[in-house]
Phi, psi and omega in degrees: 000125182292145184274147180281167178300322180295323179292321178293316179299322179293322178294317178301315181301313182294316181296317181298313181295320180297314180296320181293315183289327177297326179270006177056044178257136173279169176300320180295319181293318178293325177298316179294321180295317191265336186082008176264136185297150179302317182296322179294317179300317179299317179295319180295317181293338177263007181057036180252007178217146177259096184289152176279168178298322181296318179295315180295325177295318178298318181291316180296319178297322180290335180265359178075030178229167176279160177300319181302328183291340178290340180262352187262161173281159177298144180298138179224143180294335182260013182292144181288144180277004183241134176239107176291148183303321181295341181260000182276122183294135180239134184227140178249128178289121183294341182274316186250343182083003180289148184244131176238138179236123175284116183271332186292147178304125184294129176080356182280126183296118180198143178280356183252136174234133178245135182224137174255133183236132172248120184250116182298158178302131178082357184278149174226130178241125182240134175245111189270350182294142180256252183302137178230146172223115011287162181291139181240124172258140184221142172233140183240123178244119180279127181261322180216142177077206180222148182227133174266120183243129176243121179247109187064245178249009182260129185253138179226138170254124181247125174259173181306128181096345179281144180230130181240129176258144181205162171251134183275067179242015179202165180301145180227140175224152179234133180225137174250106181266005180279182181264351179234161178297145174254163179221131178219157179256136177242129175244128182235144170226150179239148177207144177284139176286141179293137180295146177284128181301141179286165181299324182291326181288333182281346181287147179242000000 
């Protein structure tokens, strides 16, 4: 059974608060990290506000998780490896109307996350966060229509069947300049960056 918008907002609220408290961050500290106001974070955690994709991206980057993880259940060892379409959470961005569906089995431990995105005609979604830890690699496969993707200052036009790989270490935006909605698949993986050796370790 597909989940309602209110259920998705409630899950986002719960996940955000859980991630913040696990990292022992106050509302003020997360606000400073993310650039999102304290009052907005508080409203989101109480499921009293419908945050935009851009706001959620800032919060997820500040908490060291992917945007997709804010819609997912916490990983569990007993989680099922299968996600039926009817059970995949779907969320609509209140600002642009774009729809994202988490395809990966909820709570199943895996370094890979799959997301399906439907971008309305004329819509543009921008993610302004730059450096992330853990490091996030992403690939975008266009399934229907065409999508204009800008990674940093590099522009790409992707038609159906085209696949673009990128690292989420700079701002990224997606635009549909067509007359019909486009649809694309996003695959994400996360990895910790290797620590830089200290000066003492480099000595021989």
